[in-house]
Amino acid sequence: MVGNIIVGQSGGPTAVINSSLVGVFQTAKDRGAVKAYGMLHGIQGLLEGKYIDLEDHIKSDLDIELLKRTPSAYLGSCRYKLPEIGENDEVYNRIFETLYRLGIKGFFYIGGNDSMDTIRKLSDYGEMIGANIAFMGVPKTIDNDLAVTDHTPGFGSAAKYIGSTVKEVIRDGRVFDANMVTIIEIMGRNAGWLTGASALARGEDCDGPDMIYLPEIPMDVGDFLQRIGELQKNKKAIVVAVSEGMKLADGRYVCELTDTVAFVDAFGHRSLTGTARYLADQVARRYGCKTRAIEFNTLQRCSAHMASRVDITEAFQVGGAAVKAAFEGETAKMVVLKRLSQDPYQCATETYDIHEIANVEKTVPPEWIDEDNKYVTPEFLNYVRPLIQAELSPIMVSGLPRHLYYDLK
Ligand code: F6P
């Protein structure tokens, strides 16, 4: 493939999404791409003609190393839903005019479910008009809910942060000789991968959370309170991990029981927040003990100082693999990770039809959820553990991590 490439980042950022950006950039240059452009704020920015020449910004090996360790999306992100093909040709005309003008032969989009929907639509449209541009998805999401791939880059680092921080919170909760219930709220929407990762805290030096509530199983708030009462008979400091996406049996999110004003994005996703606060208040009302509601919130996806080296490396690899596939003539695919062996852990990259991936949500399989004990099984932990291994220390300047950033304003 001779020509130029363009890359964008989309959806919620992760601690390692910039490693994928570097993987795309470096591999494209190594394979002879003339220009490597970055769209600013994903497809939404491209529609407004916003892009940069990446070579003006990533100028040295040090820049590459800094970017691998910089959280958030260097190019900015968006949650923009493309119209269905046939609904609004004007949008597609604008995008393809820009791609033609820039001489683009390879289009790479680093993102999760919604972003793969963008790749699906663009590749279908490109094929329809005979555009001769390769459209490739590069997987990314802390939620780990993309289909087909063994796991998604971003998940391992968030899981490492969650396991470590839950452990530290459990330590802290033990200091007073008084009843205390801490509820920790973890991201992941409708998939419990990240919440389940709180069980990583359990080990020789820590009991781990006392209960873990995954969104795959509807929540009965009355039963939850009952269980807290039971636990308190033998233990003073109780720690419970809950997913931000906990739902009641009637399908409403638990956080809808609060009076938080919820933002709804273009894909119809409600901003999920307040589950821990709601449950902690219920506990305080019923048992009169001290409670804390801790929302890990954006911390779990931007804590690059706690990133997993395996995750950073794989994020880079999936970016490179997408470019390699495009240069070899593939299109309408997403790169997937395939686990070859567990011990020693080995993963390879492959590519897979985007139509089988876009808009499919992969949740935790029922056999990995211990519903009665409100926990995940050892198989779940065996799956996650290799993904959180090793570290890549930040480059520290004046005691703090140094980042490479583009001033997005
Ligand atoms: O999709 C990734 C994710 O981090 C979800 O876990 C979370 O629900 C959502 O993004 C939060 O999005 P926002 O950045 O819009 O608050």
Short mmCIF file of C-alpha atoms and ligand atoms in Angstrom, two decimals:
data_model
loop_
_atom_site.label_atom_id
_atom_site.label_comp_id
_atom_site.label_asym_id
_atom_site.label_seq_id
_atom_site.Cartn_x
_atom_site.Cartn_y
_atom_site.Cartn_z
CA MET A 1 0.00 0.00 0.00
CA VAL A 2 1.57 3.28 -1.04
CA GLY A 3 0.02 6.42 0.32
CA ASN A 4 -0.84 8.15 3.53
CA ILE A 5 -2.58 6.95 6.63
CA ILE A 6 -4.80 8.57 9.24
CA VAL A 7 -5.46 7.48 12.80
CA GLY A 8 -8.02 8.53 15.39
CA GLN A 9 -8.94 7.78 18.97
CA SER A 10 -12.52 7.47 20.12
CA GLY A 11 -14.65 6.70 23.20
CA GLY A 12 -13.47 6.67 26.80
CA PRO A 13 -9.67 6.90 27.06
CA THR A 14 -7.40 4.39 28.80
CA ALA A 15 -3.95 4.46 30.36
CA VAL A 16 -2.46 2.80 27.26
CA ILE A 17 -4.43 4.07 24.26
CA ASN A 18 -1.50 6.27 23.29
CA SER A 19 0.69 3.21 23.06
CA SER A 20 -1.63 2.00 20.27
CA LEU A 21 -1.31 5.39 18.60
CA VAL A 22 2.46 5.02 18.64
CA GLY A 23 2.11 1.45 17.34
CA VAL A 24 0.13 2.71 14.34
CA PHE A 25 2.42 5.68 13.73
CA GLN A 26 5.71 3.85 13.99
CA THR A 27 4.63 0.82 11.97
CA ALA A 28 3.15 3.00 9.23
CA LYS A 29 6.38 4.96 8.94
CA ASP A 30 8.47 1.77 9.02
CA ARG A 31 6.35 0.35 6.20
CA GLY A 32 6.77 3.41 4.05
CA ALA A 33 3.65 5.51 4.61
CA VAL A 34 4.45 8.95 3.28
CA LYS A 35 2.35 10.93 5.74
CA ALA A 36 0.74 9.81 8.98
CA TYR A 37 -2.10 12.07 10.04
CA GLY A 38 -3.96 12.13 13.34
CA MET A 39 -7.59 13.22 13.42
CA LEU A 40 -8.38 15.46 16.35
CA HIS A 41 -11.38 14.32 18.40
CA GLY A 42 -11.92 11.32 16.21
CA ILE A 43 -14.37 11.25 13.37
CA GLN A 44 -16.22 14.26 14.78
CA GLY A 45 -13.10 16.39 14.42
CA LEU A 46 -12.36 15.00 10.97
CA LEU A 47 -15.81 16.11 9.86
CA GLU A 48 -14.80 19.61 10.91
CA GLY A 49 -11.48 19.29 9.06
CA LYS A 50 -9.41 18.90 12.24
CA TYR A 51 -6.28 16.79 11.87
CA ILE A 52 -2.52 17.06 12.37
CA ASP A 53 0.58 15.67 10.73
CA LEU A 54 1.88 13.33 13.43
CA GLU A 55 5.51 13.79 12.40
CA ASP A 56 5.30 17.41 13.54
CA HIS A 57 4.49 16.15 17.03
CA ILE A 58 6.18 12.78 17.57
CA LYS A 59 9.76 13.70 16.75
CA SER A 60 12.05 11.39 18.68
CA ASP A 61 12.38 8.06 20.44
CA LEU A 62 11.91 9.93 23.70
CA ASP A 63 8.55 11.28 22.44
CA ILE A 64 7.52 7.72 21.64
CA GLU A 65 8.50 6.51 25.10
CA LEU A 66 6.69 9.42 26.74
CA LEU A 67 3.55 8.81 24.72
CA LYS A 68 3.48 5.15 25.71
CA ARG A 69 3.36 6.34 29.33
CA THR A 70 0.87 9.17 28.84
CA PRO A 71 -2.74 8.43 29.75
CA SER A 72 -5.86 9.87 28.03
CA ALA A 73 -6.12 10.25 24.28
CA TYR A 74 -3.31 12.38 22.79
CA LEU A 75 -5.48 13.23 19.78
CA GLY A 76 -8.62 13.85 21.82
CA SER A 77 -11.69 11.69 21.58
CA CYS A 78 -15.38 11.78 20.71
CA ARG A 79 -18.58 9.82 21.12
CA TYR A 80 -19.97 10.57 17.67
CA LYS A 81 -22.46 8.20 16.06
CA LEU A 82 -22.30 8.10 12.27
CA PRO A 83 -25.70 7.99 10.55
CA GLU A 84 -26.75 4.68 9.02
CA ILE A 85 -25.73 4.48 5.37
CA GLY A 86 -28.45 6.06 3.25
CA GLU A 87 -29.69 8.31 6.06
CA ASN A 88 -27.36 11.24 5.50
CA ASP A 89 -24.95 11.05 2.55
CA GLU A 90 -23.67 14.53 3.25
CA VAL A 91 -21.77 13.28 6.32
CA TYR A 92 -20.07 10.51 4.34
CA ASN A 93 -19.32 12.85 1.42
CA ARG A 94 -17.50 15.21 3.76
CA ILE A 95 -15.45 12.43 5.32
CA PHE A 96 -14.45 10.82 2.02
CA GLU A 97 -13.64 14.15 0.38
CA THR A 98 -11.17 14.80 3.20
CA LEU A 99 -9.70 11.31 2.94
CA TYR A 100 -9.23 11.66 -0.85
CA ARG A 101 -7.73 15.11 -0.49
CA LEU A 102 -5.18 13.80 2.03
CA GLY A 103 -4.35 10.79 -0.15
CA ILE A 104 -5.40 8.37 2.59
CA LYS A 105 -4.99 4.66 1.88
CA GLY A 106 -5.29 3.40 5.44
CA PHE A 107 -7.75 4.58 8.11
CA PHE A 108 -7.20 3.36 11.69
CA TYR A 109 -9.62 3.89 14.56
CA ILE A 110 -8.61 3.05 18.12
CA GLY A 111 -11.69 2.43 20.21
CA GLY A 112 -14.34 0.22 21.74
CA ASN A 113 -17.78 -0.95 20.70
CA ASP A 114 -19.12 2.34 19.42
CA SER A 115 -15.90 3.08 17.53
CA MET A 116 -16.07 -0.29 15.80
CA ASP A 117 -19.55 0.73 14.65
CA THR A 118 -17.81 3.69 12.95
CA ILE A 119 -15.30 1.38 11.21
CA ARG A 120 -18.15 -0.91 10.10
CA LYS A 121 -20.08 1.97 8.52
CA LEU A 122 -17.05 3.62 6.90
CA SER A 123 -15.78 0.35 5.41
CA ASP A 124 -19.24 -0.51 4.08
CA TYR A 125 -19.59 2.95 2.57
CA GLY A 126 -16.05 2.86 1.17
CA GLU A 127 -16.75 -0.47 -0.48
CA MET A 128 -20.02 0.85 -1.91
CA ILE A 129 -18.28 3.77 -3.63
CA GLY A 130 -15.09 1.83 -4.50
CA ALA A 131 -12.91 4.11 -2.38
CA ASN A 132 -9.82 1.85 -2.21
CA ILE A 133 -9.10 2.76 1.40
CA ALA A 134 -8.42 0.17 4.12
CA PHE A 135 -10.50 0.67 7.28
CA MET A 136 -9.15 -1.08 10.37
CA GLY A 137 -10.28 -1.13 13.98
CA VAL A 138 -7.71 -1.13 16.79
CA PRO A 139 -9.27 -2.47 20.01
CA LYS A 140 -9.29 -0.37 23.15
CA THR A 141 -11.53 -0.19 26.18
CA ILE A 142 -11.12 -0.57 29.92
CA ASP A 143 -14.54 -2.26 29.90
CA ASN A 144 -13.12 -5.36 28.12
CA ASP A 145 -16.51 -5.85 26.45
CA LEU A 146 -15.43 -6.22 22.80
CA ALA A 147 -16.42 -9.50 21.16
CA VAL A 148 -14.02 -12.11 19.71
CA THR A 149 -10.79 -10.68 21.14
CA ASP A 150 -9.44 -12.46 24.26
CA HIS A 151 -9.29 -9.10 25.99
CA THR A 152 -8.93 -5.43 25.13
CA PRO A 153 -5.90 -3.20 25.67
CA GLY A 154 -6.68 -0.81 28.50
CA PHE A 155 -8.41 -3.44 30.59
CA GLY A 156 -5.22 -4.89 32.13
CA SER A 157 -4.00 -1.53 33.42
CA ALA A 158 -7.40 -0.58 34.82
CA ALA A 159 -7.64 -4.02 36.46
CA LYS A 160 -4.17 -3.54 37.98
CA TYR A 161 -5.20 -0.17 39.39
CA ILE A 162 -8.46 -1.58 40.75
CA GLY A 163 -6.83 -4.63 42.38
CA SER A 164 -4.14 -2.48 44.01
CA THR A 165 -6.40 0.32 45.14
CA VAL A 166 -9.10 -1.98 46.53
CA LYS A 167 -6.35 -3.63 48.57
CA GLU A 168 -5.21 -0.26 49.93
CA VAL A 169 -8.78 0.74 50.75
CA ILE A 170 -9.29 -2.54 52.63
CA ARG A 171 -6.11 -1.83 54.65
CA ASP A 172 -7.33 1.63 55.55
CA GLY A 173 -10.80 0.41 56.54
CA ARG A 174 -9.41 -1.82 59.29
CA VAL A 175 -7.86 0.86 61.49
CA PHE A 176 -10.78 1.82 63.74
CA ASP A 177 -12.43 -0.51 66.21
CA ALA A 178 -15.89 0.33 64.90
CA ASN A 179 -18.35 -0.88 62.29
CA MET A 180 -17.68 0.57 58.88
CA VAL A 181 -19.06 -0.33 55.45
CA THR A 182 -17.21 0.85 52.33
CA ILE A 183 -18.84 0.55 48.92
CA ILE A 184 -16.53 0.93 45.93
CA GLU A 185 -18.09 1.76 42.56
CA ILE A 186 -16.25 0.55 39.47
CA MET A 187 -16.72 1.37 35.77
CA GLY A 188 -17.57 -1.04 32.98
CA ARG A 189 -21.17 -0.23 32.02
CA ASN A 190 -23.03 -3.51 31.52
CA ALA A 191 -19.99 -5.77 31.73
CA GLY A 192 -18.50 -6.83 35.07
CA TRP A 193 -14.90 -7.46 33.97
CA LEU A 194 -13.49 -4.49 35.85
CA THR A 195 -15.61 -4.95 38.96
CA GLY A 196 -14.58 -8.61 39.05
CA ALA A 197 -10.95 -7.48 38.94
CA SER A 198 -11.41 -6.11 42.48
CA ALA A 199 -11.01 -9.78 43.56
CA LEU A 200 -7.32 -9.49 42.59
CA ALA A 201 -6.91 -7.79 45.98
CA ARG A 202 -7.49 -11.15 47.69
CA GLY A 203 -4.23 -12.91 48.53
CA GLU A 204 -1.92 -13.95 51.35
CA ASP A 205 -1.88 -10.45 52.80
CA CYS A 206 -5.48 -9.38 52.14
CA ASP A 207 -9.00 -10.90 52.36
CA GLY A 208 -10.13 -8.99 49.29
CA PRO A 209 -13.58 -7.41 49.06
CA ASP A 210 -16.27 -9.14 51.10
CA MET A 211 -18.73 -9.14 48.22
CA ILE A 212 -18.56 -8.28 44.53
CA TYR A 213 -21.68 -7.28 42.59
CA LEU A 214 -21.44 -7.65 38.82
CA PRO A 215 -23.97 -6.06 36.47
CA GLU A 216 -24.61 -9.40 34.76
CA ILE A 217 -26.80 -10.40 37.76
CA PRO A 218 -29.73 -8.12 38.72
CA MET A 219 -29.45 -6.61 42.17
CA ASP A 220 -31.93 -7.07 45.00
CA VAL A 221 -31.24 -4.16 47.35
CA GLY A 222 -33.12 -5.81 50.24
CA ASP A 223 -31.02 -8.96 49.93
CA PHE A 224 -27.85 -6.84 49.74
CA LEU A 225 -28.72 -5.14 53.04
CA GLN A 226 -29.49 -8.47 54.63
CA ARG A 227 -26.07 -9.81 53.59
CA ILE A 228 -24.34 -6.75 55.04
CA GLY A 229 -26.09 -7.46 58.36
CA GLU A 230 -24.90 -11.08 58.25
CA LEU A 231 -21.30 -10.05 57.51
CA GLN A 232 -21.33 -7.54 60.35
CA LYS A 233 -21.94 -10.32 62.87
CA ASN A 234 -18.34 -11.48 62.38
CA LYS A 235 -16.49 -8.49 60.99
CA LYS A 236 -16.33 -4.77 61.64
CA ALA A 237 -14.89 -3.42 58.40
CA ILE A 238 -16.84 -4.54 55.34
CA VAL A 239 -15.76 -3.65 51.79
CA VAL A 240 -18.06 -4.29 48.82
CA ALA A 241 -17.25 -3.73 45.13
CA VAL A 242 -20.20 -2.83 42.90
CA SER A 243 -20.42 -2.09 39.23
CA GLU A 244 -21.58 1.35 38.12
CA GLY A 245 -23.99 -0.57 35.85
CA MET A 246 -25.89 -2.52 38.54
CA LYS A 247 -29.49 -3.01 37.52
CA LEU A 248 -32.62 -3.93 39.42
CA ALA A 249 -34.80 -6.88 38.36
CA ASP A 250 -37.09 -4.44 36.51
CA GLY A 251 -34.19 -3.28 34.28
CA ARG A 252 -33.63 0.13 35.86
CA TYR A 253 -30.10 1.04 36.86
CA VAL A 254 -29.62 1.25 40.63
CA CYS A 255 -28.17 4.73 40.07
CA GLU A 256 -31.54 5.78 38.65
CA LEU A 257 -32.86 5.57 42.23
CA THR A 258 -30.76 8.65 43.04
CA ASP A 259 -31.64 12.15 41.95
CA THR A 260 -28.40 12.61 39.98
CA VAL A 261 -28.94 14.40 36.69
CA ALA A 262 -27.76 11.93 34.04
CA PHE A 263 -26.09 12.85 30.78
CA VAL A 264 -26.98 10.62 27.80
CA ASP A 265 -24.49 10.39 24.90
CA ALA A 266 -25.07 9.98 21.15
CA PHE A 267 -25.11 6.20 21.48
CA GLY A 268 -27.82 6.43 24.14
CA HIS A 269 -25.46 5.54 26.99
CA ARG A 270 -26.51 7.08 30.27
CA SER A 271 -23.70 8.43 32.40
CA LEU A 272 -23.65 5.91 35.26
CA THR A 273 -22.83 7.35 38.64
CA GLY A 274 -24.19 7.19 42.17
CA THR A 275 -24.68 3.45 42.79
CA ALA A 276 -22.17 3.33 45.64
CA ARG A 277 -23.56 6.49 47.23
CA TYR A 278 -27.11 5.14 47.06
CA LEU A 279 -26.17 1.77 48.60
CA ALA A 280 -24.00 3.35 51.31
CA ASP A 281 -26.90 5.59 52.30
CA GLN A 282 -29.21 2.56 52.51
CA VAL A 283 -26.70 0.78 54.76
CA ALA A 284 -26.30 3.84 57.01
CA ARG A 285 -30.08 4.18 57.31
CA ARG A 286 -30.59 0.49 58.17
CA TYR A 287 -27.59 -0.13 60.46
CA GLY A 288 -26.61 3.32 61.67
CA CYS A 289 -22.91 2.62 61.11
CA LYS A 290 -20.29 4.71 59.37
CA THR A 291 -20.20 4.24 55.60
CA ARG A 292 -18.07 5.44 52.72
CA ALA A 293 -18.94 5.51 49.04
CA ILE A 294 -15.84 5.54 46.82
CA GLU A 295 -16.24 6.07 43.08
CA PHE A 296 -13.03 5.15 41.28
CA ASN A 297 -14.39 7.11 38.34
CA THR A 298 -11.82 8.35 35.82
CA LEU A 299 -8.91 7.40 38.13
CA GLN A 300 -9.19 3.77 37.03
CA ARG A 301 -8.64 4.59 33.37
CA CYS A 302 -6.00 7.33 33.63
CA SER A 303 -3.68 5.95 36.28
CA ALA A 304 -0.70 5.44 33.99
CA HIS A 305 1.63 5.28 36.99
CA MET A 306 -0.02 1.92 37.75
CA ALA A 307 -0.14 0.68 34.14
CA SER A 308 0.59 -2.93 33.27
CA ARG A 309 3.62 -3.46 31.06
CA VAL A 310 1.87 -6.38 29.35
CA ASP A 311 -0.99 -4.01 28.55
CA ILE A 312 1.26 -1.24 27.20
CA THR A 313 3.09 -3.76 25.01
CA GLU A 314 -0.09 -5.32 23.65
CA ALA A 315 -1.62 -1.90 23.00
CA PHE A 316 1.41 -1.10 20.85
CA GLN A 317 1.20 -4.48 19.10
CA VAL A 318 -2.48 -4.17 18.10
CA GLY A 319 -1.74 -0.77 16.55
CA GLY A 320 1.16 -2.23 14.57
CA ALA A 321 -0.85 -5.31 13.56
CA ALA A 322 -3.66 -3.13 12.16
CA VAL A 323 -1.19 -1.27 9.94
CA LYS A 324 0.49 -4.48 8.80
CA ALA A 325 -2.89 -6.00 7.87
CA ALA A 326 -3.95 -2.88 5.96
CA PHE A 327 -0.66 -2.77 4.08
CA GLU A 328 -1.23 -6.40 3.15
CA GLY A 329 -4.63 -5.62 1.66
CA GLU A 330 -7.06 -6.26 4.51
CA THR A 331 -9.98 -3.98 5.31
CA ALA A 332 -13.22 -3.99 7.35
CA LYS A 333 -11.48 -5.84 10.18
CA MET A 334 -10.52 -5.34 13.78
CA VAL A 335 -7.32 -6.69 15.29
CA VAL A 336 -8.05 -9.28 17.96
CA LEU A 337 -5.81 -10.81 20.62
CA LYS A 338 -5.68 -14.56 20.79
CA ARG A 339 -4.32 -16.25 23.95
CA LEU A 340 -1.93 -18.98 22.86
CA SER A 341 -0.88 -20.17 26.28
CA GLN A 342 -1.60 -19.31 29.88
CA ASP A 343 1.68 -20.30 31.53
CA PRO A 344 3.86 -18.86 30.18
CA TYR A 345 1.31 -16.29 29.04
CA GLN A 346 1.46 -15.71 25.29
CA CYS A 347 -0.88 -13.79 23.05
CA ALA A 348 -0.85 -13.32 19.29
CA THR A 349 -2.70 -10.87 17.07
CA GLU A 350 -5.15 -11.81 14.32
CA THR A 351 -7.78 -9.88 12.40
CA TYR A 352 -11.53 -10.44 12.39
CA ASP A 353 -14.53 -9.26 10.40
CA ILE A 354 -15.73 -5.97 11.88
CA HIS A 355 -19.37 -6.88 11.22
CA GLU A 356 -19.11 -9.68 13.78
CA ILE A 357 -17.69 -7.32 16.40
CA ALA A 358 -19.38 -3.92 16.11
CA ASN A 359 -22.25 -3.45 18.58
CA VAL A 360 -21.79 -6.83 20.28
CA GLU A 361 -21.23 -6.53 24.04
CA LYS A 362 -19.14 -9.27 25.68
CA THR A 363 -20.07 -9.78 29.32
CA VAL A 364 -18.61 -12.05 32.01
CA PRO A 365 -19.67 -15.66 31.33
CA PRO A 366 -22.10 -17.03 33.97
CA GLU A 367 -19.72 -19.87 34.89
CA TRP A 368 -17.18 -17.29 36.10
CA ILE A 369 -19.65 -15.66 38.47
CA ASP A 370 -20.23 -17.11 41.89
CA GLU A 371 -23.71 -15.72 42.28
CA ASP A 372 -24.46 -17.00 45.77
CA ASN A 373 -21.23 -15.80 47.34
CA LYS A 374 -21.31 -12.65 45.23
CA TYR A 375 -17.82 -13.19 43.88
CA VAL A 376 -15.91 -14.21 40.78
CA THR A 377 -14.44 -17.68 40.39
CA PRO A 378 -10.74 -18.68 40.35
CA GLU A 379 -11.06 -19.15 36.56
CA PHE A 380 -11.94 -15.47 36.24
CA LEU A 381 -8.80 -14.54 38.18
CA ASN A 382 -6.62 -16.90 36.13
CA TYR A 383 -7.86 -15.11 33.04
CA VAL A 384 -7.10 -11.61 34.38
CA ARG A 385 -3.82 -12.19 36.23
CA PRO A 386 -1.46 -12.36 33.22
CA LEU A 387 -2.85 -9.07 31.93
CA ILE A 388 -1.77 -7.04 34.97
CA GLN A 389 1.83 -8.22 35.07
CA ALA A 390 4.93 -6.04 35.16
CA GLU A 391 5.36 -2.29 35.09
CA LEU A 392 6.72 0.39 32.83
CA SER A 393 7.70 3.18 35.15
CA PRO A 394 6.75 6.73 34.21
CA ILE A 395 9.58 9.04 33.24
CA MET A 396 9.73 11.18 36.36
CA VAL A 397 10.57 14.87 36.30
CA SER A 398 10.59 16.86 39.56
CA GLY A 399 8.92 13.99 41.32
CA LEU A 400 6.00 13.63 38.92
CA PRO A 401 5.35 11.63 35.73
CA ARG A 402 6.20 13.51 32.54
CA HIS A 403 3.63 13.33 29.72
CA LEU A 404 3.63 14.15 26.01
CA TYR A 405 0.48 16.10 25.20
CA TYR A 406 -1.13 17.98 22.39
CA ASP A 407 -2.84 21.17 23.46
CA LEU A 408 -6.43 20.31 22.54
CA LYS A 409 -7.75 23.54 24.15
O1 F6P B 1 -16.56 3.06 27.88
C1 F6P B 1 -15.54 3.27 28.78
C2 F6P B 1 -16.06 3.96 30.00
O2 F6P B 1 -14.94 4.25 30.79
C3 F6P B 1 -17.13 3.21 30.80
O3 F6P B 1 -16.61 2.27 31.67
C4 F6P B 1 -17.83 4.32 31.50
O4 F6P B 1 -19.16 4.01 31.80
C5 F6P B 1 -17.77 5.41 30.51
O5 F6P B 1 -16.64 5.20 29.69
C6 F6P B 1 -17.69 6.78 31.13
O6 F6P B 1 -17.71 7.70 30.13
P1 F6P B 1 -17.43 9.25 30.23
O7 F6P B 1 -16.00 9.43 29.94
O8 F6P B 1 -18.25 9.82 29.14
O9 F6P B 1 -17.81 9.66 31.60
#
